[in-house]
Amino acid sequence: MAEVKEIIEKKESAFSFGKEEMKLLRDPLNDNNPVTVQILGVCSALAVTTLLTKAIVMGIAVTLVTAFSNLFTSMLREYIPKQIRMIVQLVIIAFLVTVVELALKAFNYPIWKDLSVFIGLIITNCILMGRLEAYAMANKPWRSFLDGIGNGLGYGLILIAVAATRELFGKGSLLDIKIIGPTSEYFLNTNEIWMLSWYTANNLIILSPAAMFIVAILIWIQRSKNRKLIDIS
Amino acid sequence: MHSTSYVIKFTLVMTIIVAFVLALMVSGLKDIHGENESVYNKKGILSAVSVQLGKDVNAMSNEEVQTIFSKQIEQKVINTKGEELTPEQIKEETDGRSSTAEQLDMAKEGKKADADKLLPVFVFTASDNKKYNIVYTRGKGLWDEIWGYIALESDLNTVAGQAFDHKGETPGLGAEIKDNKAWYGQFTGKKFYNTSGEFTSISVVKGGVKDKTNQVDAISGATITGIGVDEMLERGIKYYEPYFQKLKSKESIN
Amino acid sequence: MGDLINIFVKSAFIENLALSYFLGMCSFLAVSKSVKTAIGLGLAVIFVNALTIPLNWLIDYYLLGEGGLFGMDLTFLRFIIFISTIAALVQLVEMVVEKVSPSLYNSLGIFLPLITVNCAILGASLFMITKEYNFAESVSFGLGGGFGWFLAIVAIAGIREKMAYSNVPAPLRGLGMAFFLTGMMGIAFMGLMGIDPAAFK
């Protein structure tokens, strides 16, 4: 009898959601952010942040892939041969990325066209390999799944922050809806009046180097608030 | 450590499962992908006559695009001598890949020698029975390729509408050729030939338009994309000259 | 031949994988602390890039393409095949280098596993597909792309070494400054964009 009870308890705890699990979700958003603290997955964070729509789609795609690759790897962790561990992990990731790509191509063709190679580059997003090696290979499936969601969201958060800044000040719009400044000099003679219509969109911000500056500024803000993250070396 | 035979077995099972699931997904979604692609291309073509259609092409449903395209567009493929090709000839020239103008792989055609190039023409019949020839041109922007569909009035000289697109120009800068209505709208009403019938093309100029019949203002901050548009119009429209001449002589006989 | 030089110059300078597409940033930022290690990683990237891109081209053309060995369109397997090729090749190179030249292995060896997940390599393979290069062009693109990445990481490492003597605000030290420097370097490289590569023919 006692044994049965223990098993039931164990089964419950497999999907429980307590403080520990909450920490898995919350930590990557700030203290252990994959982009600004662990410097993982920076590449795509810069290329897809010219428009907010692209960044949101990318954030969702990465969250899905991290969550499920963590889940599958964790489920298979005892069966994966150690010698070919890396390639097996890469195949799992590449498989999920292909699934996401095929789905996106079916549901939103223009966005798929826009993101082009950057969907494929999710495979080499270091967040994925990093989480598989550091977490999923040593933990139970449910927790690995949450860890994946947390890290995907942490990445998505930075992506959205950078993209919102770039699109707003570089193009004067958000989600392709005009917010500030005239659309361009050709619109000056129309009657449309926008917020801050004297503002001229800053071309530099839309160019890729500016994404670097924005991430640097985010790091600056985060580290001056959270002093324990400061690099002492 | 696992034994080598286990490693091989594991790899085989994994490969089979992965390939099977993906193959299933691809074949399941094939029709949707094909439909999406064709609608995307058709929207690109129809955008050139969006003023004549009186609708925003991007807001149209897939069915609407398909019906307008099949009812109001007549497709032709011509060569640089201005001769129209039959579907069989097109198939032969493209190794069986395409039989209509919309299926032409324009990136491949661009790489061919001038004499072998195939050019698409889409003749659009508006609701008032006016006919517009939509021609195509392709060139290089800052990052990657750019292309455009130009709809011409029946005089085969005046621009009636236009739609540009690009593979990877910067949003807010080069990508304005597609996004900024105020910019591409400048082309409407411009002429490719001057009053004495010489080909002048339409040029993209910096610092103010001097000749209102064949110049448009450049996008500030996107110099190279502007040069690209300028170049592709001058080169691309010239390929169609023999076709225009044939059309004109046909009309004068009638 | 002119076209090949054109592609080399374009991929090394004008469309620099690191500084205009910002690919391979994870290892770029982590390893650019000293010039010596930067040179090691840079050389490894040139090496692997120059090998994998033509190899992936051959695989794509002869196995996955419609006119390939299986006679059907298998391009949906591209991601999986490309990344496996890269991982396998990196491992192979590691083994060969270890046997043939232990001294080269000592300087390159530790960087090789890092390269598998370097987006510059997979990115270059995918760009090679979207740009529709032929085989010779893909060789030139692989060499040029790797060389450009090498130049970029060595340049940044040089600047970062000198940064050690500067008084940087504490929260920006290390990583934050590396981001700023890379961004500025990116702007400097944008100055090369107006160059017409045809001039190198």
XYZ file of C-alpha atoms in Angstrom:
688
model
C 0.000 0.000 0.000
C 2.661 2.437 1.052
C 4.550 1.776 -2.112
C 1.557 2.516 -4.292
C 1.017 5.796 -2.471
C 4.627 6.754 -3.047
C 4.320 6.082 -6.743
C 1.192 8.210 -6.987
C 2.950 11.018 -5.176
C 5.890 10.730 -7.493
C 3.636 10.882 -10.485
C 2.028 14.035 -9.188
C 5.351 15.641 -8.540
C 6.367 14.942 -12.108
C 4.029 17.693 -13.257
C 3.877 19.842 -10.129
C 4.277 23.558 -10.369
C 5.817 25.093 -7.266
C 8.436 27.611 -6.286
C 11.252 25.699 -7.960
C 9.393 25.539 -11.249
C 8.515 29.207 -11.069
C 12.194 29.964 -10.625
C 12.940 28.021 -13.807
C 10.608 30.313 -15.683
C 11.597 33.568 -14.008
C 15.362 33.310 -13.748
C 16.084 33.552 -17.462
C 14.050 36.737 -17.681
C 16.540 38.703 -15.599
C 19.284 37.184 -13.417
C 20.227 34.550 -15.916
C 19.055 36.055 -19.177
C 20.409 34.045 -22.098
C 21.227 37.101 -24.204
C 22.457 39.791 -21.828
C 24.043 37.600 -19.156
C 25.054 34.358 -20.810
C 25.671 35.955 -24.258
C 23.951 33.120 -26.078
C 21.933 33.486 -29.235
C 23.069 36.984 -30.034
C 23.380 36.449 -33.770
C 19.736 36.171 -34.595
C 18.849 38.717 -31.923
C 20.440 41.334 -34.139
C 19.358 40.322 -37.590
C 15.631 39.918 -37.004
C 15.043 42.958 -34.823
C 14.457 45.522 -37.546
C 10.701 45.049 -37.281
C 8.637 44.137 -34.234
C 6.526 41.579 -36.104
C 9.622 39.633 -37.134
C 10.965 39.690 -33.573
C 7.695 38.395 -32.105
C 7.476 35.543 -34.603
C 11.125 34.683 -33.996
C 10.615 34.791 -30.211
C 7.684 32.385 -30.440
C 9.578 30.072 -32.787
C 12.627 29.936 -30.524
C 10.499 29.361 -27.411
C 8.745 26.438 -29.090
C 11.992 24.907 -30.271
C 13.817 25.311 -26.929
C 10.869 23.922 -24.975
C 10.378 20.846 -27.154
C 14.049 20.116 -27.798
C 14.601 20.235 -24.034
C 11.632 17.928 -23.523
C 12.682 15.370 -26.130
C 16.332 15.376 -25.129
C 15.414 14.948 -21.491
C 13.117 12.045 -22.339
C 15.862 10.393 -24.381
C 18.745 11.333 -22.108
C 19.411 7.789 -20.933
C 19.272 6.321 -24.424
C 21.446 8.802 -26.307
C 24.871 7.226 -26.944
C 27.554 9.419 -25.400
C 29.860 9.223 -28.429
C 27.437 10.939 -30.793
C 25.683 13.139 -28.214
C 26.302 16.404 -30.058
C 25.046 15.192 -33.412
C 21.936 13.643 -31.855
C 21.140 16.922 -30.110
C 21.688 18.838 -33.330
C 19.420 16.478 -35.247
C 16.653 16.915 -32.663
C 16.997 20.694 -32.919
C 17.212 20.714 -36.704
C 14.146 18.475 -36.890
C 12.101 20.828 -34.709
C 13.298 23.869 -36.625
C 12.253 22.255 -39.899
C 8.819 21.540 -38.414
C 8.491 25.185 -37.325
C 9.634 26.379 -40.735
C 7.173 24.192 -42.618
C 4.356 25.329 -40.351
C 5.245 28.999 -40.744
C 5.445 28.621 -44.517
C 1.916 27.219 -44.471
C 0.387 29.747 -42.087
C 2.116 33.000 -42.883
C 3.986 32.956 -46.152
C 5.067 36.653 -46.245
C 6.689 36.442 -42.784
C 8.383 33.221 -43.790
C 9.783 35.021 -46.830
C 10.931 37.908 -44.667
C 12.763 35.779 -42.129
C 14.345 33.612 -44.868
C 17.581 32.050 -43.594
C 17.132 33.248 -40.035
C 14.585 30.549 -39.268
C 17.235 28.003 -40.218
C 19.755 29.778 -38.065
C 17.720 28.942 -34.956
C 19.584 25.622 -35.157
C 22.868 27.269 -34.304
C 21.299 29.546 -31.735
C 23.648 28.741 -28.877
C 20.782 28.955 -26.357
C 19.485 25.629 -27.616
C 22.690 23.624 -27.396
C 23.552 25.424 -24.191
C 20.305 24.442 -22.480
C 20.424 20.870 -23.759
C 23.947 20.353 -22.449
C 23.543 22.264 -19.209
C 20.019 21.282 -18.239
C 18.089 18.746 -20.266
C 20.797 16.070 -20.255
C 20.654 15.970 -16.439
C 17.044 16.741 -15.521
C 13.533 15.305 -15.748
C 11.342 16.089 -18.788
C 8.771 18.406 -17.155
C 11.363 20.650 -15.578
C 13.449 20.679 -18.743
C 10.348 21.737 -20.655
C 9.794 24.655 -18.262
C 13.452 25.578 -18.435
C 13.147 25.677 -22.206
C 10.084 27.915 -22.074
C 11.799 30.219 -19.583
C 14.893 30.614 -21.696
C 12.903 31.062 -24.878
C 10.884 33.805 -23.221
C 14.009 35.459 -21.819
C 15.397 35.551 -25.325
C 12.100 36.749 -26.778
C 11.923 39.556 -24.211
C 15.263 41.011 -25.292
C 14.334 40.539 -28.940
C 11.084 42.439 -28.482
C 12.750 45.226 -26.488
C 15.406 45.727 -29.164
C 12.944 45.461 -32.045
C 10.479 47.891 -30.485
C 13.218 50.485 -30.020
C 14.561 50.013 -33.516
C 11.237 50.090 -35.294
C 9.888 53.028 -33.290
C 12.876 55.330 -33.613
C 14.278 53.996 -36.866
C 11.084 53.744 -38.848
C 8.590 55.643 -36.709
C 6.164 52.748 -36.516
C 5.260 49.780 -34.340
C 3.899 46.557 -35.838
C 3.849 48.492 -39.128
C 1.448 51.063 -37.686
C 2.746 54.592 -37.970
C 3.325 56.134 -34.524
C 5.716 59.066 -34.637
C 7.178 61.386 -37.233
C 6.163 61.922 -40.840
C 6.321 58.693 -42.865
C 8.980 60.300 -44.986
C 9.697 63.646 -46.529
C 7.179 62.829 -49.268
C 4.329 62.890 -46.784
C 5.039 66.354 -45.473
C 2.391 67.952 -47.631
C -0.444 65.659 -46.573
C -2.909 66.467 -43.848
C -2.031 63.494 -41.723
C -0.674 64.688 -38.400
C 1.275 62.211 -36.335
C 2.627 62.361 -32.842
C 5.956 64.236 -32.834
C 5.551 65.023 -36.493
C 8.820 66.997 -36.410
C 10.702 63.780 -35.654
C 12.736 62.454 -38.539
C 13.273 58.705 -38.349
C 16.875 57.984 -37.448
C 18.335 55.873 -40.219
C 21.199 54.630 -38.081
C 18.899 52.868 -35.635
C 17.416 50.652 -38.296
C 20.849 49.475 -39.446
C 22.278 46.354 -37.828
C 25.126 47.964 -35.805
C 22.528 49.897 -33.822
C 21.150 46.603 -32.506
C 24.559 46.069 -30.924
C 24.348 49.459 -29.227
C 20.840 48.799 -27.943
C 21.834 45.435 -26.463
C 24.878 47.135 -24.908
C 22.642 49.775 -23.356
C 20.278 47.075 -22.057
C 23.263 45.344 -20.473
C 24.354 48.655 -18.977
C 20.935 49.287 -17.443
C 20.568 45.725 -16.201
C 23.991 45.616 -14.604
C 23.720 48.937 -12.880
C 20.469 47.737 -11.280
C 21.723 44.237 -10.629
C 25.262 44.816 -9.388
C 26.087 41.160 -8.844
C 26.249 40.653 -12.615
C 29.129 43.102 -13.120
C 32.148 41.628 -14.880
C 35.061 41.919 -12.468
C 37.781 40.508 -14.688
C 29.863 3.983 -23.131
C 27.476 2.304 -25.536
C 28.599 -0.335 -28.003
C 29.120 0.542 -31.644
C 26.206 -1.611 -32.756
C 23.926 0.275 -30.347
C 25.137 3.581 -31.764
C 24.406 2.432 -35.304
C 20.967 1.134 -34.346
C 20.122 4.337 -32.495
C 21.220 6.464 -35.446
C 19.210 4.383 -37.888
C 16.018 4.476 -35.825
C 16.346 8.200 -35.235
C 17.014 8.965 -38.900
C 14.037 6.901 -40.021
C 11.650 8.507 -37.518
C 12.821 12.043 -38.317
C 12.755 11.561 -42.081
C 9.357 9.884 -41.925
C 7.700 12.599 -39.830
C 9.157 15.356 -41.987
C 8.217 13.649 -45.220
C 4.687 13.236 -43.910
C 4.510 16.897 -42.983
C 5.912 18.080 -46.298
C 3.503 16.014 -48.352
C 0.612 17.078 -46.117
C 1.400 20.763 -46.441
C 2.525 20.694 -50.067
C -0.729 22.043 -51.468
C -0.911 24.873 -48.954
C 2.713 25.816 -49.624
C 2.124 25.801 -53.376
C -1.038 27.858 -53.048
C 0.703 30.350 -50.734
C 3.571 30.764 -53.120
C 1.396 31.299 -56.163
C -0.850 33.770 -54.330
C 2.225 35.641 -53.086
C 3.576 35.971 -56.639
C 0.181 36.927 -58.039
C -0.243 39.584 -55.382
C 3.116 40.990 -56.465
C 1.917 41.256 -60.057
C -1.524 42.618 -59.197
C 0.019 45.276 -56.918
C 1.199 47.050 -60.073
C -2.433 47.691 -61.032
C -3.857 48.177 -57.543
C -5.023 51.690 -58.465
C -7.006 50.327 -61.435
C -8.391 47.542 -59.248
C -9.330 50.110 -56.629
C -8.390 47.751 -53.812
C -5.500 46.999 -51.526
C -4.092 43.809 -53.000
C -2.500 42.674 -49.748
C -5.850 42.716 -47.974
C -7.465 40.410 -50.560
C -8.285 36.818 -49.764
C -6.569 33.993 -51.617
C -9.690 33.164 -53.656
C -10.152 36.766 -54.685
C -6.584 36.972 -55.950
C -6.976 33.737 -57.890
C -10.235 34.780 -59.559
C -9.010 38.252 -60.524
C -5.832 36.757 -61.860
C -7.537 34.114 -63.951
C -10.252 36.451 -65.264
C -8.488 39.734 -65.870
C -4.899 38.753 -66.610
C -3.638 37.291 -69.840
C -0.144 35.836 -69.613
C 2.431 35.924 -72.374
C 6.056 34.912 -72.569
C 8.198 36.688 -75.131
C 11.861 36.599 -76.117
C 14.113 39.589 -76.600
C 13.177 39.727 -80.304
C 9.625 40.467 -79.248
C 8.178 37.145 -80.443
C 5.554 35.433 -78.360
C 6.291 31.835 -77.362
C 3.810 28.968 -77.294
C 3.493 26.945 -74.060
C 5.416 24.078 -75.717
C 8.272 26.373 -76.654
C 8.381 27.762 -73.106
C 8.562 24.265 -71.685
C 11.388 23.434 -74.010
C 13.334 26.573 -73.133
C 12.969 26.085 -69.378
C 13.614 22.311 -69.312
C 9.985 21.592 -68.543
C 9.866 23.724 -65.429
C 7.288 26.222 -66.567
C 4.656 26.767 -69.205
C 3.242 30.168 -68.220
C 4.704 33.599 -67.531
C 4.062 33.465 -63.792
C 6.028 30.251 -63.458
C 9.204 31.635 -65.033
C 12.216 31.514 -62.739
C 13.299 35.100 -63.195
C 16.561 34.726 -61.283
C 17.608 32.089 -63.825
C 16.421 34.139 -66.797
C 18.471 37.063 -65.531
C 21.661 35.015 -65.742
C 21.083 33.917 -69.354
C 22.631 35.666 -72.340
C 20.462 38.443 -73.763
C 19.437 36.502 -76.870
C 18.126 33.530 -74.806
C 16.253 35.517 -72.176
C 12.535 34.928 -71.707
C 10.421 37.833 -70.541
C 6.984 37.702 -68.949
C 4.174 40.025 -70.012
C 0.885 40.210 -68.115
C -1.910 41.951 -69.959
C -4.419 43.270 -67.452
C -7.915 44.155 -68.567
C -9.530 46.653 -66.211
C -13.248 46.703 -65.489
C -13.616 49.561 -68.038
C -12.033 47.295 -70.698
C -8.815 49.305 -70.828
C -5.762 47.135 -71.341
C -2.488 47.522 -69.467
C 0.765 45.694 -70.232
C 2.581 44.710 -67.050
C 6.285 44.190 -67.663
C 8.945 42.882 -65.342
C 12.485 43.933 -64.500
C 15.070 42.694 -62.048
C 18.278 44.200 -60.676
C 20.542 44.497 -57.671
C 19.878 46.484 -54.513
C 22.256 47.031 -51.623
C 21.994 43.581 -50.075
C 20.357 41.387 -52.599
C 18.096 41.341 -55.616
C 15.298 43.817 -56.234
C 12.610 43.601 -58.866
C 9.591 45.458 -60.096
C 6.384 45.080 -62.109
C 5.546 48.119 -64.208
C 2.078 48.542 -65.673
C 2.058 50.589 -68.878
C -0.808 52.526 -70.457
C -1.907 51.569 -73.960
C 0.637 54.025 -75.438
C 3.339 51.663 -74.056
C 5.135 54.699 -72.697
C 3.334 56.130 -69.695
C 3.494 54.315 -66.356
C 0.034 53.425 -65.076
C 1.135 51.656 -61.926
C 4.119 49.929 -60.367
C 5.129 47.541 -57.617
C 8.657 46.965 -56.432
C 9.900 44.217 -54.177
C 13.205 43.074 -52.740
C 14.861 40.111 -51.110
C 16.598 41.749 -48.191
C 16.781 45.547 -48.228
C 16.840 47.391 -44.895
C 13.379 48.266 -43.535
C 12.932 52.027 -43.406
C 15.655 52.562 -46.014
C 15.973 50.399 -49.121
C 12.785 48.506 -48.280
C 10.840 51.751 -48.767
C 10.780 50.939 -52.492
C 8.138 48.370 -51.540
C 6.598 49.944 -48.434
C 6.455 53.672 -49.084
C 3.476 54.475 -51.234
C 4.551 58.092 -51.508
C 7.842 57.021 -53.040
C 6.758 54.449 -55.576
C 3.658 56.489 -56.333
C 5.979 59.031 -57.982
C 6.397 56.704 -60.936
C 2.753 56.861 -61.985
C 2.385 59.138 -64.994
C 6.095 59.227 -65.823
C 7.190 58.347 -69.345
C 9.936 56.040 -70.618
C 10.262 57.813 -74.002
C 10.702 61.515 -74.695
C 8.537 63.447 -77.111
C 10.724 62.536 -80.086
C 10.319 58.836 -79.263
C 13.796 58.190 -77.858
C 14.213 55.837 -74.899
C 15.191 57.904 -71.873
C 14.064 55.533 -69.128
C 12.906 56.888 -65.772
C 15.770 57.888 -63.557
C 16.010 58.107 -59.786
C 17.766 61.359 -58.934
C 19.054 62.924 -55.740
C 18.431 66.500 -54.744
C 15.217 67.398 -56.511
C 13.473 66.416 -59.714
C 14.341 68.634 -62.684
C 12.502 66.907 -65.517
C 9.013 65.981 -64.381
C 8.331 63.572 -67.247
C 11.064 61.065 -66.520
C 12.649 61.649 -63.113
C 11.707 60.622 -59.587
C 13.194 61.637 -56.248
C 15.543 59.179 -54.509
C 14.919 57.832 -50.998
C 17.180 59.618 -48.555
C 19.594 57.180 -46.957
C 19.108 54.496 -49.594
C 21.439 55.661 -52.330
C 22.497 52.261 -53.606
C 18.989 50.847 -53.747
C 18.003 53.959 -55.724
C 20.838 53.400 -58.180
C 19.687 49.778 -58.442
C 16.125 50.793 -59.358
C 17.441 53.302 -61.879
C 19.698 50.702 -63.499
C 17.122 47.898 -63.620
C 14.522 50.146 -65.250
C 16.903 51.336 -67.932
C 18.169 47.831 -68.749
C 14.993 45.871 -68.112
C 12.505 47.948 -70.084
C 14.826 48.030 -73.103
C 14.453 44.250 -73.479
C 10.777 44.822 -74.191
C 11.352 47.384 -76.976
C 10.988 44.923 -79.891
C 7.743 43.654 -78.359
C 6.416 47.191 -77.987
C 7.258 47.925 -81.625
C 5.453 44.773 -82.782
C 2.396 45.695 -80.729
C 2.375 49.211 -82.143
C 2.730 48.097 -85.758
C -0.064 45.565 -85.240
C -2.311 48.337 -83.972
C -1.541 50.627 -86.895
C -2.468 47.832 -89.347
C -5.763 47.295 -87.578
C 37.569 34.128 -62.819
C 36.657 37.773 -62.357
C 33.339 36.717 -60.885
C 35.041 34.510 -58.336
C 37.332 37.304 -57.140
C 34.289 39.525 -57.064
C 32.461 37.079 -54.768
C 35.521 36.670 -52.563
C 35.911 40.413 -52.027
C 32.203 40.863 -51.541
C 31.867 38.126 -48.932
C 35.060 39.085 -47.094
C 34.542 42.821 -46.845
C 31.237 44.150 -48.064
C 28.932 41.433 -46.774
C 31.130 40.455 -43.867
C 29.483 37.573 -42.004
C 30.478 38.938 -38.612
C 30.174 42.675 -39.021
C 27.312 43.172 -41.447
C 25.170 40.091 -40.798
C 26.374 39.665 -37.192
C 26.605 35.905 -37.490
C 28.635 33.757 -35.114
C 28.378 36.369 -32.394
C 28.323 33.936 -29.446
C 31.848 32.686 -29.997
C 32.836 36.038 -31.471
C 32.154 37.827 -28.195
C 33.350 35.029 -25.947
C 36.687 34.391 -27.632
C 37.732 37.901 -28.655
C 39.381 38.712 -25.324
C 42.904 38.181 -26.638
C 44.406 38.365 -30.121
C 46.107 35.001 -29.796
C 42.958 32.977 -29.189
C 41.103 35.110 -31.746
C 43.618 34.129 -34.419
C 43.177 30.464 -33.480
C 39.403 30.561 -33.746
C 39.535 32.709 -36.878
C 41.802 30.238 -38.661
C 39.565 27.361 -37.622
C 36.555 29.188 -39.066
C 38.305 29.835 -42.399
C 39.249 26.185 -42.542
C 35.828 24.752 -41.740
C 33.949 27.339 -43.814
C 36.076 26.685 -46.883
C 35.440 22.950 -46.567
C 31.783 22.759 -45.536
C 30.290 25.205 -47.997
C 31.446 23.435 -51.163
C 30.641 20.098 -49.509
C 27.136 21.243 -48.635
C 26.758 22.541 -52.164
C 27.621 19.111 -53.559
C 25.220 17.402 -51.153
C 22.455 19.835 -51.941
C 22.926 19.511 -55.683
C 23.555 15.787 -56.040
C 21.473 14.352 -53.192
C 18.708 16.722 -52.159
C 17.853 18.535 -55.370
C 15.214 17.388 -57.802
C 17.821 16.395 -60.358
C 19.792 14.524 -57.721
C 20.385 10.894 -56.912
C 16.940 10.200 -55.452
C 15.120 12.075 -58.188
C 12.835 13.914 -55.811
C 12.761 17.167 -53.958
C 14.294 16.475 -50.561
C 15.182 20.055 -49.765
C 13.121 19.915 -46.572
C 15.962 17.840 -45.122
C 18.430 20.649 -45.767
C 18.731 21.892 -42.195
C 19.310 18.438 -40.755
C 21.765 17.388 -43.438
C 23.718 20.649 -43.392
C 24.168 20.722 -39.640
C 25.112 17.038 -39.583
C 27.677 17.616 -42.329
C 29.154 20.482 -40.372
C 29.246 18.521 -37.112
C 30.700 15.443 -38.771
C 33.269 17.411 -40.718
C 34.362 19.316 -37.645
C 34.869 16.058 -35.795
C 36.748 14.571 -38.745
C 38.976 17.615 -39.072
C 39.677 17.448 -35.358
C 40.802 13.830 -35.618
C 42.921 14.391 -38.726
C 44.602 17.488 -37.339
C 45.364 15.677 -34.091
C 47.112 12.842 -35.964
C 48.903 14.881 -38.598
C 50.015 17.988 -36.759
C 49.856 17.965 -32.955
C 51.174 21.526 -32.793
C 48.349 22.819 -34.988
C 45.950 20.742 -32.918
C 47.156 22.401 -29.757
C 46.450 25.847 -31.143
C 43.231 25.049 -33.061
C 41.914 22.002 -31.249
C 39.944 23.584 -28.458
C 38.097 25.849 -30.889
C 36.921 23.204 -33.272
C 33.945 21.924 -31.218
C 32.847 25.537 -30.746
C 32.561 25.917 -34.488
C 29.757 23.410 -34.929
C 27.335 25.820 -33.318
C 28.870 28.897 -34.918
C 26.039 30.416 -36.921
C 28.511 31.879 -39.392
C 29.116 28.402 -40.805
C 25.512 27.272 -41.126
C 24.515 30.808 -42.115
C 27.038 30.840 -44.939
C 25.744 27.458 -46.143
C 22.173 28.770 -46.180
C 23.199 32.014 -47.893
C 24.974 29.940 -50.514
C 21.570 28.372 -51.267
C 19.540 31.595 -51.330
C 22.138 33.339 -53.485
C 22.022 30.431 -55.952
C 25.775 30.090 -56.368
C 27.337 27.405 -58.550
C 30.115 25.146 -57.281
C 33.094 27.373 -58.092
C 31.292 30.380 -56.669
C 30.507 28.491 -53.480
C 34.209 27.677 -53.008
C 35.068 31.333 -53.370
C 32.211 32.325 -51.069
C 33.353 29.839 -48.410
C 36.909 31.139 -48.463
C 35.873 34.783 -48.528
C 33.282 34.418 -45.783
C 35.737 32.667 -43.483
C 38.460 35.202 -44.215
C 36.123 38.094 -43.443
C 35.133 36.520 -40.140
C 38.809 35.999 -39.272
C 39.617 39.646 -39.982
C 36.692 40.849 -37.902
C 37.449 38.798 -34.792
C 41.163 39.647 -34.849
C 40.394 43.353 -35.216
C 37.930 43.322 -32.309
C 40.317 41.309 -30.128
C 43.044 43.873 -30.760
C 40.774 46.685 -29.633
C 39.537 44.743 -26.617
C 43.096 44.096 -25.461
C 43.725 47.829 -25.479
C 40.423 48.444 -23.663
C 41.952 46.869 -20.573
C 43.797 50.146 -19.974
C 40.701 52.316 -20.262
C 38.408 53.460 -17.515
C 35.092 51.944 -18.541
C 31.979 52.375 -16.307
C 31.701 49.261 -14.152
C 28.374 47.916 -15.536
C 29.733 48.157 -19.082
C 33.003 46.358 -18.408
C 33.674 43.273 -20.471
C 30.583 42.234 -22.345
C 28.836 45.603 -22.628
C 31.894 47.262 -24.097
C 32.414 44.354 -26.484
C 28.920 44.991 -27.867
C 29.633 48.697 -28.344
C 32.932 47.984 -30.064
C 31.426 45.430 -32.409
C 28.669 47.863 -33.297
C 31.144 50.612 -34.074
C 33.267 48.240 -36.096
C 30.088 47.302 -37.981
C 29.515 50.953 -38.852
C 33.114 51.203 -40.045
C 32.561 48.187 -42.290
C 29.404 49.760 -43.686
C 31.695 52.300 -45.270
C 32.807 49.510 -47.584
C 29.286 48.909 -48.850
C 29.409 51.474 -51.602
C 32.356 49.704 -53.213
C 31.539 48.180 -56.549
C 33.107 44.712 -56.408
C 33.227 44.730 -60.206
C 36.190 47.078 -59.849
C 38.243 44.090 -58.682
C 37.717 42.162 -61.868
